Short mmCIF file of C-alpha atoms and ligand atoms in Angstrom, two decimals:
data_model
loop_
_atom_site.label_atom_id
_atom_site.label_comp_id
_atom_site.label_asym_id
_atom_site.label_seq_id
_atom_site.Cartn_x
_atom_site.Cartn_y
_atom_site.Cartn_z
CA UNK A 4 75.74 83.66 96.00
CA UNK A 5 79.20 85.02 96.80
CA UNK A 6 79.87 88.04 98.96
CA UNK A 7 82.37 89.48 96.49
CA UNK A 8 83.25 88.65 92.89
CA UNK A 9 86.57 90.01 91.72
CA UNK A 10 87.13 90.39 87.98
CA UNK A 11 90.81 89.71 87.22
CA UNK A 12 93.44 87.64 89.00
CA UNK A 13 96.39 89.98 88.47
CA UNK A 14 98.30 91.25 91.48
CA UNK A 15 95.51 93.62 92.54
CA UNK A 16 92.73 91.03 92.34
CA UNK A 17 94.77 88.36 94.12
CA UNK A 18 95.78 90.72 96.93
CA UNK A 19 92.20 91.88 97.40
CA UNK A 20 90.91 88.31 97.50
CA UNK A 21 93.43 87.44 100.22
CA UNK A 22 92.56 90.51 102.29
CA UNK A 23 88.84 89.70 102.10
CA UNK A 24 89.47 86.10 103.13
CA UNK A 25 91.16 87.29 106.33
CA UNK A 26 87.65 88.38 107.34
CA UNK A 27 85.88 85.23 106.14
CA UNK A 28 84.28 86.94 103.16
CA UNK A 29 83.18 84.45 100.44
CA UNK A 30 85.22 85.45 97.41
CA UNK A 31 85.21 84.30 93.81
CA UNK A 32 87.93 85.56 91.47
CA UNK A 33 87.13 85.36 87.75
CA UNK A 34 90.14 85.40 85.44
CA UNK A 35 89.76 85.68 81.68
CA UNK A 36 93.03 83.90 80.82
CA UNK A 37 93.19 80.14 81.12
CA UNK A 38 96.91 80.24 81.96
CA UNK A 39 98.93 82.75 84.01
CA UNK A 40 100.80 85.41 82.03
CA UNK A 41 104.09 84.37 80.41
CA UNK A 42 105.71 87.80 79.99
CA UNK A 43 108.71 87.52 82.26
CA UNK A 44 109.16 91.22 82.89
CA UNK A 45 110.87 92.03 86.14
CA UNK A 46 108.92 94.42 88.31
CA UNK A 47 110.16 96.28 91.31
CA UNK A 48 108.36 95.99 94.62
CA UNK A 49 108.87 99.20 96.53
CA UNK A 50 109.19 99.77 100.26
CA UNK A 51 105.51 100.21 101.12
CA UNK A 52 104.51 97.05 99.25
CA UNK A 53 107.27 95.13 101.03
CA UNK A 54 105.90 96.45 104.31
CA UNK A 55 102.38 95.30 103.45
CA UNK A 56 103.67 91.85 102.58
CA UNK A 57 105.56 91.78 105.90
CA UNK A 58 102.38 92.82 107.71
CA UNK A 59 100.64 89.73 106.42
CA UNK A 60 103.57 87.39 107.03
CA UNK A 61 104.17 86.93 103.29
CA UNK A 62 107.47 88.66 102.75
CA UNK A 63 109.69 85.78 103.89
CA UNK A 64 108.03 83.55 101.29
CA UNK A 65 108.53 86.11 98.53
CA UNK A 66 112.09 87.30 99.22
CA UNK A 67 113.86 84.16 97.90
CA UNK A 68 112.22 84.70 94.48
CA UNK A 69 113.56 88.22 93.97
CA UNK A 70 116.71 90.26 94.06
CA UNK A 71 117.23 93.02 96.57
CA UNK A 72 118.68 96.28 95.29
CA UNK A 73 119.27 99.64 96.94
CA UNK A 74 116.28 101.96 97.25
CA UNK A 75 117.86 104.34 94.79
CA UNK A 76 117.84 105.65 91.27
CA UNK A 77 114.13 105.14 90.48
CA UNK A 78 113.15 108.73 89.90
CA UNK A 79 113.40 109.18 86.12
CA UNK A 80 116.28 106.67 86.38
CA UNK A 81 118.55 109.45 87.66
CA UNK A 82 121.48 107.54 89.13
CA UNK A 83 121.88 108.63 92.75
CA UNK A 84 122.69 106.63 95.86
CA UNK A 85 119.91 105.80 98.33
CA UNK A 86 119.12 108.75 100.60
CA UNK A 87 120.01 108.47 104.25
CA UNK A 88 117.41 107.96 106.95
CA UNK A 89 114.69 106.11 105.04
CA UNK A 90 112.48 105.15 107.96
CA UNK A 91 111.72 101.53 107.18
CA UNK A 92 112.98 98.08 108.11
CA UNK A 93 112.51 97.21 104.41
CA UNK A 94 114.42 100.04 102.75
CA UNK A 95 115.25 98.28 99.48
CA UNK A 96 113.76 97.45 96.10
CA UNK A 97 112.84 93.84 95.37
CA UNK A 98 113.14 93.00 91.68
CA UNK A 99 110.91 90.02 90.94
CA UNK A 100 109.39 88.57 87.75
CA UNK A 101 105.75 89.71 87.54
CA UNK A 102 104.44 86.15 86.89
CA UNK A 103 106.14 85.00 90.10
CA UNK A 104 104.62 87.68 92.31
CA UNK A 105 101.23 87.06 90.67
CA UNK A 106 101.46 83.33 91.38
CA UNK A 107 102.58 83.86 94.98
CA UNK A 108 99.73 86.28 95.66
CA UNK A 109 97.17 84.00 93.99
CA UNK A 110 98.44 80.99 95.98
CA UNK A 111 98.17 83.06 99.15
CA UNK A 112 94.55 83.98 98.35
CA UNK A 113 93.66 80.39 97.47
CA UNK A 114 95.41 79.16 100.63
CA UNK A 115 93.13 81.46 102.62
CA UNK A 116 90.05 80.02 100.90
CA UNK A 117 89.41 82.23 97.85
CA UNK A 118 88.01 80.47 94.78
CA UNK A 119 89.69 81.31 91.48
CA UNK A 120 88.06 80.34 88.17
CA UNK A 121 90.27 80.72 85.11
CA UNK A 122 88.99 81.06 81.55
CA UNK A 123 86.04 83.18 82.74
CA UNK A 124 85.76 86.65 81.22
CA UNK A 125 83.31 89.08 82.78
CA UNK A 126 81.15 90.44 79.95
CA UNK A 127 78.11 91.98 81.62
CA UNK A 128 77.21 93.61 84.92
CA UNK A 129 73.88 94.64 86.41
CA UNK A 130 73.27 95.82 89.91
CA UNK A 131 70.22 96.27 92.13
CA UNK A 132 69.61 97.02 95.81
CA UNK A 133 70.55 93.51 96.90
CA UNK A 134 73.58 92.72 94.80
CA UNK A 135 75.27 92.40 91.43
CA UNK A 136 74.62 89.99 88.57
CA UNK A 137 77.77 89.21 86.64
CA UNK A 138 77.48 87.70 83.18
CA UNK A 139 80.37 85.74 81.74
CA UNK A 140 81.34 85.70 78.06
CA UNK A 141 79.68 82.27 77.67
CA UNK A 142 76.39 83.59 79.06
CA UNK A 143 76.64 82.06 82.55
CA UNK A 144 75.28 84.35 85.27
CA UNK A 145 76.65 84.66 88.78
CA UNK A 146 75.44 86.67 91.72
CA UNK A 147 77.31 88.46 94.49
CA UNK A 148 76.76 91.29 96.94
CA UNK A 149 79.65 93.33 95.53
CA UNK A 150 81.85 93.24 92.43
CA UNK A 151 85.35 94.67 92.17
CA UNK A 152 86.88 95.28 88.76
CA UNK A 153 90.59 94.44 89.03
CA UNK A 154 90.64 93.65 85.34
CA UNK A 155 93.50 95.86 84.23
CA UNK A 156 93.94 98.97 82.09
CA UNK A 157 91.40 97.89 79.48
CA UNK A 158 88.90 97.03 82.22
CA UNK A 159 85.59 95.65 80.97
CA UNK A 160 83.97 96.42 84.32
CA UNK A 161 84.97 100.08 84.07
CA UNK A 162 83.57 100.32 80.54
CA UNK A 163 80.33 98.60 81.56
CA UNK A 164 79.93 101.07 84.43
CA UNK A 165 80.38 103.95 82.00
CA UNK A 166 82.69 105.73 84.45
CA UNK A 167 84.76 108.52 82.94
CA UNK A 168 88.46 107.75 82.44
CA UNK A 169 89.89 111.12 81.52
CA UNK A 170 93.55 111.86 80.92
CA UNK A 171 96.05 111.90 78.09
CA UNK A 172 96.16 109.30 75.32
CA UNK A 173 99.45 107.56 74.55
CA UNK A 174 101.94 109.88 72.85
CA UNK A 175 104.77 107.40 72.67
CA UNK A 176 105.00 103.67 72.61
CA UNK A 177 107.84 101.40 73.59
CA UNK A 178 108.72 97.91 72.38
CA UNK A 179 109.91 95.44 74.98
CA UNK A 180 111.01 91.84 74.72
CA UNK A 181 113.65 89.23 75.29
CA UNK A 182 115.74 87.85 72.44
CA UNK A 183 119.20 86.72 71.35
CA UNK A 184 121.70 89.07 69.68
CA UNK A 185 124.10 88.27 66.85
CA UNK A 186 127.10 90.36 67.95
CA UNK A 187 129.61 89.96 70.81
CA UNK A 188 128.61 91.16 74.27
CA UNK A 189 131.44 93.75 74.39
CA UNK A 190 130.18 95.37 71.19
CA UNK A 191 126.65 95.59 72.59
CA UNK A 192 127.91 97.04 75.88
CA UNK A 193 130.08 99.69 74.19
CA UNK A 194 127.30 100.86 71.87
CA UNK A 195 124.62 100.86 74.56
CA UNK A 196 126.69 102.83 77.11
CA UNK A 197 127.00 105.78 74.71
CA UNK A 198 123.36 105.73 73.66
CA UNK A 199 121.98 105.61 77.20
CA UNK A 200 123.42 109.08 77.85
CA UNK A 201 120.66 110.64 75.79
CA UNK A 202 118.18 107.85 74.97
CA UNK A 203 116.64 107.15 78.35
CA UNK A 204 113.89 104.97 76.86
CA UNK A 205 116.35 102.55 75.30
CA UNK A 206 118.20 99.63 76.79
CA UNK A 207 119.69 96.33 75.74
CA UNK A 208 121.15 94.24 78.50
CA UNK A 209 121.80 90.59 79.33
CA UNK A 210 118.81 88.78 80.84
CA UNK A 211 120.20 85.26 81.20
CA UNK A 212 122.40 82.97 79.16
CA UNK A 213 122.35 84.09 75.52
CA UNK A 214 119.30 86.31 76.04
CA UNK A 215 119.01 90.09 76.10
CA UNK A 216 116.26 92.27 77.43
CA UNK A 217 115.45 94.85 74.75
CA UNK A 218 113.55 98.09 75.29
CA UNK A 219 113.36 100.50 72.40
CA UNK A 220 111.00 103.35 71.47
CA UNK A 221 108.45 102.40 68.78
CA UNK A 222 108.02 104.54 65.70
CA UNK A 223 104.48 105.68 66.37
CA UNK A 224 101.51 104.79 68.48
CA UNK A 225 99.53 101.76 67.38
CA UNK A 226 96.92 99.45 68.80
CA UNK A 227 98.52 98.16 71.97
CA UNK A 228 96.61 94.89 71.75
CA UNK A 229 98.80 93.72 68.85
CA UNK A 230 102.22 92.34 69.83
CA UNK A 231 105.12 93.74 67.78
CA UNK A 232 107.07 91.58 65.34
CA UNK A 233 110.81 90.86 65.32
CA UNK A 234 111.03 93.08 62.23
CA UNK A 235 109.55 95.97 64.27
CA UNK A 236 112.36 95.54 66.80
CA UNK A 237 115.01 95.41 64.06
CA UNK A 238 113.74 98.58 62.40
CA UNK A 239 113.55 100.52 65.64
CA UNK A 240 116.95 99.37 66.83
CA UNK A 241 118.43 100.53 63.54
CA UNK A 242 116.66 103.89 63.90
CA UNK A 243 117.90 104.46 67.46
CA UNK A 244 121.28 102.68 67.54
CA UNK A 245 122.25 102.53 63.89
CA UNK A 246 122.35 98.71 64.07
CA UNK A 247 119.85 95.99 64.91
CA UNK A 248 122.51 94.01 66.84
CA UNK A 249 121.46 90.98 64.78
CA UNK A 250 118.54 90.27 67.12
CA UNK A 251 116.82 86.91 66.60
CA UNK A 252 115.02 84.06 68.40
CA UNK A 253 112.65 86.16 70.55
CA UNK A 254 111.30 84.62 73.75
CA UNK A 255 108.47 87.11 73.94
CA UNK A 256 107.67 90.55 72.54
CA UNK A 257 105.36 93.18 73.89
CA UNK A 258 104.61 96.89 73.70
CA UNK A 259 103.43 99.50 76.16
CA UNK A 260 102.33 103.10 75.83
CA UNK A 261 102.41 106.15 78.05
CA UNK A 262 98.69 106.88 78.28
CA UNK A 263 97.89 108.50 81.60
CA UNK A 264 94.33 108.24 82.89
CA UNK A 265 92.41 108.16 86.15
CA UNK A 266 88.79 107.15 86.74
CA UNK A 267 86.34 109.79 87.93
CA UNK A 268 84.86 107.40 90.46
CA UNK A 269 86.21 104.33 92.23
CA UNK A 270 82.74 103.17 93.24
CA UNK A 271 79.33 103.04 91.62
CA UNK A 272 76.92 101.48 94.10
CA UNK A 273 77.99 97.88 94.62
CA UNK A 274 80.73 97.90 92.00
CA UNK A 275 84.24 99.16 92.72
CA UNK A 276 87.45 99.52 90.72
CA UNK A 277 91.04 98.94 91.79
CA UNK A 278 94.52 98.76 90.29
CA UNK A 279 95.10 99.42 86.59
CA UNK A 280 91.32 99.31 86.07
CA UNK A 281 91.22 102.65 87.92
CA UNK A 282 94.47 104.26 86.79
CA UNK A 283 97.06 103.86 84.05
CA UNK A 284 100.36 105.62 83.56
CA UNK A 285 103.75 104.92 81.99
CA UNK A 286 105.82 102.31 83.87
CA UNK A 287 108.64 104.75 84.62
CA UNK A 288 109.53 104.51 88.31
CA UNK A 289 107.83 101.10 88.51
CA UNK A 290 104.75 102.08 90.48
CA UNK A 291 101.67 100.52 88.81
CA UNK A 292 101.68 97.12 90.45
CA UNK A 293 102.61 98.65 93.78
CA UNK A 294 99.75 101.14 93.53
CA UNK A 295 97.26 98.38 92.70
CA UNK A 296 98.34 96.12 95.54
CA UNK A 297 98.09 99.09 97.90
CA UNK A 298 94.58 99.91 96.60
CA UNK A 299 93.62 96.33 97.43
CA UNK A 300 95.09 96.64 100.91
CA UNK A 301 93.12 99.82 101.53
CA UNK A 302 89.86 98.40 100.18
CA UNK A 303 89.97 94.84 101.59
CA UNK A 304 89.15 95.47 105.23
CA UNK A 305 86.62 98.19 104.40
CA UNK A 306 84.65 96.00 102.00
CA UNK A 307 84.88 93.13 104.50
CA UNK A 308 83.48 95.46 107.17
CA UNK A 309 80.60 96.37 104.88
CA UNK A 310 79.82 92.73 104.25
CA UNK A 311 80.21 91.60 107.87
CA UNK A 312 77.86 94.41 108.88
CA UNK A 313 80.12 96.45 111.17
CA UNK A 314 81.19 99.19 108.75
CA UNK A 315 80.42 102.73 109.84
CA UNK A 316 78.18 104.51 107.32
CA UNK A 317 80.89 106.21 105.27
CA UNK A 318 83.76 103.73 105.64
CA UNK A 319 83.54 102.25 102.15
CA UNK A 320 83.61 105.69 100.57
CA UNK A 321 86.89 106.49 102.30
CA UNK A 322 88.43 104.07 99.78
CA UNK A 323 88.06 106.60 96.96
CA UNK A 324 88.69 109.57 99.26
CA UNK A 325 92.06 108.11 100.29
CA UNK A 326 93.24 106.30 97.18
CA UNK A 327 92.28 108.66 94.38
CA UNK A 328 94.59 111.47 95.59
CA UNK A 329 97.41 108.91 95.87
CA UNK A 330 96.84 107.82 92.27
CA UNK A 331 96.68 111.47 91.15
CA UNK A 332 100.08 112.00 92.71
CA UNK A 333 101.54 108.92 91.01
CA UNK A 334 100.17 110.05 87.65
CA UNK A 335 101.74 113.44 88.16
CA UNK A 336 105.13 112.09 89.12
CA UNK A 337 105.16 109.79 86.09
CA UNK A 338 104.27 112.76 83.85
CA UNK A 339 107.22 114.60 85.34
CA UNK A 340 109.53 111.62 84.90
CA UNK A 341 108.49 111.21 81.27
CA UNK A 342 109.30 114.85 80.58
CA UNK A 343 112.68 114.40 82.25
CA UNK A 344 113.37 111.40 80.01
CA UNK A 345 112.78 113.24 76.76
CA UNK A 346 115.83 113.78 74.57
CA UNK A 347 114.74 117.39 73.81
CA UNK A 348 117.41 119.93 74.84
CA UNK A 349 115.12 121.77 77.27
CA UNK A 350 114.10 118.58 79.04
CA UNK A 351 117.74 117.47 79.19
CA UNK A 352 118.65 120.78 80.83
CA UNK A 353 115.93 120.36 83.46
CA UNK A 354 117.17 116.83 84.02
CA UNK A 355 120.71 118.07 84.62
CA UNK A 356 119.41 120.64 87.07
CA UNK A 357 117.35 118.07 88.99
CA UNK A 358 120.35 115.73 88.99
CA UNK A 359 122.27 118.48 90.79
CA UNK A 360 119.42 119.14 93.22
CA UNK A 361 119.23 115.47 94.12
CA UNK A 362 122.67 115.79 95.69
CA UNK A 363 120.75 117.43 98.53
CA UNK A 364 119.81 114.42 100.61
CA UNK A 365 116.41 115.88 101.49
CA UNK A 366 115.44 116.27 97.82
CA UNK A 367 116.59 112.75 97.04
CA UNK A 368 114.70 111.36 100.05
CA UNK A 369 111.51 113.24 99.19
CA UNK A 370 111.46 111.76 95.69
CA UNK A 371 112.28 108.23 96.87
CA UNK A 372 109.61 108.42 99.60
CA UNK A 373 107.12 109.49 96.96
CA UNK A 374 107.88 106.63 94.59
CA UNK A 375 108.09 104.02 97.34
CA UNK A 376 104.79 105.26 98.85
CA UNK A 377 106.10 105.58 102.39
CA UNK A 378 105.47 109.33 102.30
CA UNK A 379 101.68 108.90 102.02
CA UNK A 380 99.56 110.67 104.59
CA UNK A 381 95.80 110.13 104.38
CA UNK A 382 93.65 113.07 105.44
CA UNK A 383 92.04 111.99 108.72
CA UNK A 384 91.49 115.59 109.84
CA UNK A 385 93.63 117.88 111.96
CA UNK A 386 96.23 116.27 114.18
CA UNK A 387 99.89 115.49 114.66
CA UNK A 388 101.96 114.72 111.57
CA UNK A 389 101.89 110.98 112.31
CA UNK A 390 98.08 110.88 112.03
CA UNK A 391 97.13 109.28 108.70
CA UNK A 392 100.65 107.99 108.03
CA UNK A 393 101.76 104.40 108.12
CA UNK A 394 103.70 103.22 111.15
CA UNK A 395 107.04 101.58 110.34
CA UNK A 396 107.79 98.10 111.69
CA UNK A 397 108.91 99.34 115.11
CA UNK A 398 110.20 97.17 117.94
CA UNK A 399 107.61 96.06 120.48
CA UNK A 400 107.96 93.73 123.41
CA UNK A 401 106.93 90.66 121.36
CA UNK A 402 109.44 91.48 118.62
CA UNK A 403 108.25 93.51 115.63
CA UNK A 404 105.01 95.41 115.22
CA UNK A 405 104.17 93.91 111.82
CA UNK A 406 104.22 90.43 113.33
CA UNK A 407 101.06 91.47 115.23
CA UNK A 408 99.17 92.49 112.08
CA UNK A 409 99.03 89.19 110.18
CA UNK A 410 95.31 88.69 110.77
CA UNK A 411 94.31 92.05 109.30
CA UNK A 412 92.77 93.40 112.50
CA UNK A 413 93.06 96.84 114.08
CA UNK A 414 95.63 97.33 116.85
CA UNK A 415 95.79 99.62 119.85
CA UNK A 416 99.44 100.11 120.71
CA UNK A 417 99.32 101.46 124.23
CA UNK A 418 102.32 102.74 126.13
CA UNK A 419 100.13 104.06 128.98
CA UNK A 420 98.88 100.56 129.92
CA UNK A 421 95.60 102.02 131.10
CA UNK A 422 93.44 102.12 127.97
CA UNK A 423 91.12 99.45 126.67
CA UNK A 424 89.47 98.49 123.35
CA UNK A 425 86.34 97.48 125.30
CA UNK A 426 83.47 96.44 123.05
CA UNK A 427 85.68 96.46 119.95
CA UNK A 428 87.87 93.53 121.05
CA UNK A 429 86.41 91.32 118.28
CA UNK A 430 87.98 93.64 115.71
CA UNK A 431 90.88 95.38 117.42
CA UNK A 432 93.79 93.86 119.34
CA UNK A 433 95.35 95.64 122.30
CA UNK A 434 99.04 95.63 123.06
CA UNK A 435 99.97 97.36 126.32
CA UNK A 436 103.68 97.98 125.97
CA UNK A 437 105.43 100.85 127.73
CA UNK A 438 108.64 99.95 125.87
CA UNK A 439 107.21 100.30 122.32
CA UNK A 440 109.46 102.49 120.19
CA UNK A 441 106.91 105.30 119.87
CA UNK A 442 107.24 108.93 120.88
CA UNK A 443 103.50 109.34 121.55
CA UNK A 444 101.54 107.69 124.35
CA UNK A 445 99.23 105.55 122.26
CA UNK A 446 98.23 104.88 118.64
CA UNK A 447 95.28 103.14 117.08
CA UNK A 448 96.23 101.37 113.86
CA UNK A 449 93.78 100.41 111.15
CA UNK A 450 94.14 96.96 109.56
CA UNK A 451 96.18 98.58 106.77
CA UNK A 452 98.72 99.87 109.29
CA UNK A 453 97.78 103.57 109.05
CA UNK A 454 97.56 105.61 112.24
CA UNK A 455 93.89 106.37 112.92
CA UNK A 456 94.28 108.02 116.32
CA UNK A 457 96.97 109.32 118.67
CA UNK A 458 96.38 110.20 122.33
CA UNK A 459 95.89 108.96 125.87
CA UNK A 460 92.22 109.66 126.62
CA UNK A 461 89.77 106.75 126.75
CA UNK A 462 86.70 108.72 125.63
CA UNK A 463 88.57 110.17 122.67
CA UNK A 464 89.79 106.68 121.80
CA UNK A 465 86.24 105.27 121.97
CA UNK A 466 85.06 108.00 119.60
CA UNK A 467 87.76 107.02 117.12
CA UNK A 468 87.10 103.30 117.51
CA UNK A 469 83.48 104.08 116.57
CA UNK A 470 84.60 106.16 113.63
CA UNK A 471 86.67 103.34 112.13
CA UNK A 472 85.17 100.15 113.57
CA UNK A 473 81.50 100.97 114.08
CA UNK A 474 79.37 100.38 117.13
CA UNK A 475 80.88 98.40 120.01
CA UNK A 476 79.56 94.90 120.66
CA UNK A 477 77.53 94.72 123.88
C1 FAD B 10 107.09 97.38 80.87
C2 FAD B 10 106.36 97.49 82.18
C3 FAD B 10 107.10 97.49 83.36
C4 FAD B 10 106.44 97.61 84.57
N1 FAD B 10 107.18 97.64 85.71
C5 FAD B 10 106.57 97.82 86.88
C6 FAD B 10 107.32 97.86 88.11
O1 FAD B 10 108.54 97.75 88.13
N2 FAD B 10 106.62 98.06 89.27
C7 FAD B 10 105.28 98.22 89.27
O2 FAD B 10 104.71 98.43 90.34
N3 FAD B 10 104.55 98.14 88.14
C8 FAD B 10 105.14 97.95 86.96
N4 FAD B 10 104.41 97.88 85.82
C9 FAD B 10 102.94 98.01 85.90
C10 FAD B 10 102.27 96.70 86.31
O3 FAD B 10 102.62 95.67 85.43
C11 FAD B 10 100.75 96.89 86.34
O4 FAD B 10 100.45 98.09 86.98
C12 FAD B 10 100.06 95.74 87.09
O5 FAD B 10 100.13 94.56 86.36
C13 FAD B 10 98.60 96.07 87.38
O6 FAD B 10 98.03 95.02 88.09
P1 FAD B 10 96.45 94.78 88.03
O7 FAD B 10 96.21 93.51 88.80
O8 FAD B 10 95.74 96.00 88.45
O9 FAD B 10 96.12 94.58 86.49
P2 FAD B 10 96.68 93.42 85.48
O10 FAD B 10 98.03 92.96 85.88
O11 FAD B 10 96.48 93.96 84.12
O12 FAD B 10 95.68 92.24 85.74
C14 FAD B 10 94.35 92.27 85.27
C15 FAD B 10 93.86 90.84 85.14
O13 FAD B 10 92.49 90.88 84.75
C16 FAD B 10 92.27 89.92 83.73
N5 FAD B 10 91.11 90.36 82.96
C17 FAD B 10 91.02 91.33 82.02
N6 FAD B 10 89.76 91.47 81.58
C18 FAD B 10 89.02 90.57 82.25
C19 FAD B 10 87.63 90.23 82.24
N7 FAD B 10 86.75 90.86 81.44
N8 FAD B 10 87.21 89.25 83.07
C20 FAD B 10 88.07 88.60 83.91
N9 FAD B 10 89.40 88.87 83.93
C21 FAD B 10 89.86 89.86 83.13
C22 FAD B 10 93.57 89.92 82.93
O14 FAD B 10 93.72 88.73 82.20
C23 FAD B 10 94.61 90.07 84.05
O15 FAD B 10 95.01 88.82 84.56
C24 FAD B 10 105.03 97.73 84.59
C25 FAD B 10 104.30 97.71 83.41
C26 FAD B 10 104.96 97.59 82.21
C27 FAD B 10 104.17 97.59 80.94
#
């Protein structure tokens, strides 16, 4: 019997497994594919994800595998410089191949003691008061106390739960792949530069020696499970660019749609959903993987608390209460970005107007903070603006704040030097540091780095420690 079975070893599942292992939870990850994915698409890790990786001491391992770019130009691909004053020590975008980040996260989870079984597709789920029975495609049955479906946009777990997944079906589809071209580079560059002015869903650019990355709108909407053919690419390139650039020798070919959907519920009893299993949207702005990893970060310590027996009554339900509004916001901003990328005259006019507005630094910063998820404020009730927000990696006397969060515990950052975490010291660290770069006396941080309390009164602090970390140990 495992404590938690996770369906799917994509970025969300791997991150969740690692977070659970920080709290000694027995985790089994079941992955349908026998081999890791081979689609070498580059994904962008945004500021908040980089911060989470720094909080767990992972970022230094990951940085050498990616390329840092300015935190700019993501919103509807409107080319603007990075806004000033982004309040983060990690104010850049890290472009990294998705298979690489998946492998690094899976290795991290395995290194912490998670078991991963490949070639195991979850096919059935039944739950009772004690736990969940998971049936694999070959009929094997496994038992755990909780199950989390991190099994992607076509999630089997979600379908088995029968949870509603309302939203809009795909209206457009895009072909994406890597292949060689049969014309000189200068000719490609000249043709592409002109087309990109109006065709924001098209690109053709070098992706290594002799290989181009090709993204081109598909003709209609088909069954996304079927990969496109080289002939599909040729036809669509001719339709958009007037030439197929002599494409040949594809490395891989794929398609994606712009369906936008969000689950009604993130939890049904002992079964939860995270990542693409809970929300899908077009990849514009590059937020899906980031959103999933951040779901996992929010859920990990709460599910661990439930399993270790110290979770306050409603803690696990705060997962949906906090993360569903964040996903709603991401869905909305991708809808907006898709409209802005249409080649219709009206949409182009709105795009030109927004392009002008983004010259106001505050507008630019607002949009970048939205996409990079550093603008998130969870609703923890009335209080100062910092309450519910994440704390940046501020300087503390031992160096940097995030260096103190590697073990996934809570932290009392105390400039007054007179407070205590008392009976919660098994779960919450205490740093008395009058020099900490804070402009409030004291903050209580949750294991995900969000500010759960601000103040200087011991009784008030104890009430908030109970709220987030349960009853004190005797
Ligand atoms: C073209 C494109 C570009 C993108 N660019 C970005 C970007 O720049 N930034 C960004 O943040 N996001 C980006 N995304 C989105 C990102 O790829 C996804 O949001 C991300 O992969 C979701 O991670 P996940 O772990 O939730 O799901 P997935 O990555 O889909 O992983 C799910 C896993 O579950 C497994 N599985 C499925 N069914 C079962 C089953 N029944 N049993 C067991 N295992 C199962 C699958 O094999 C898979 O390994 C992009 C997407 C596309 C299409």
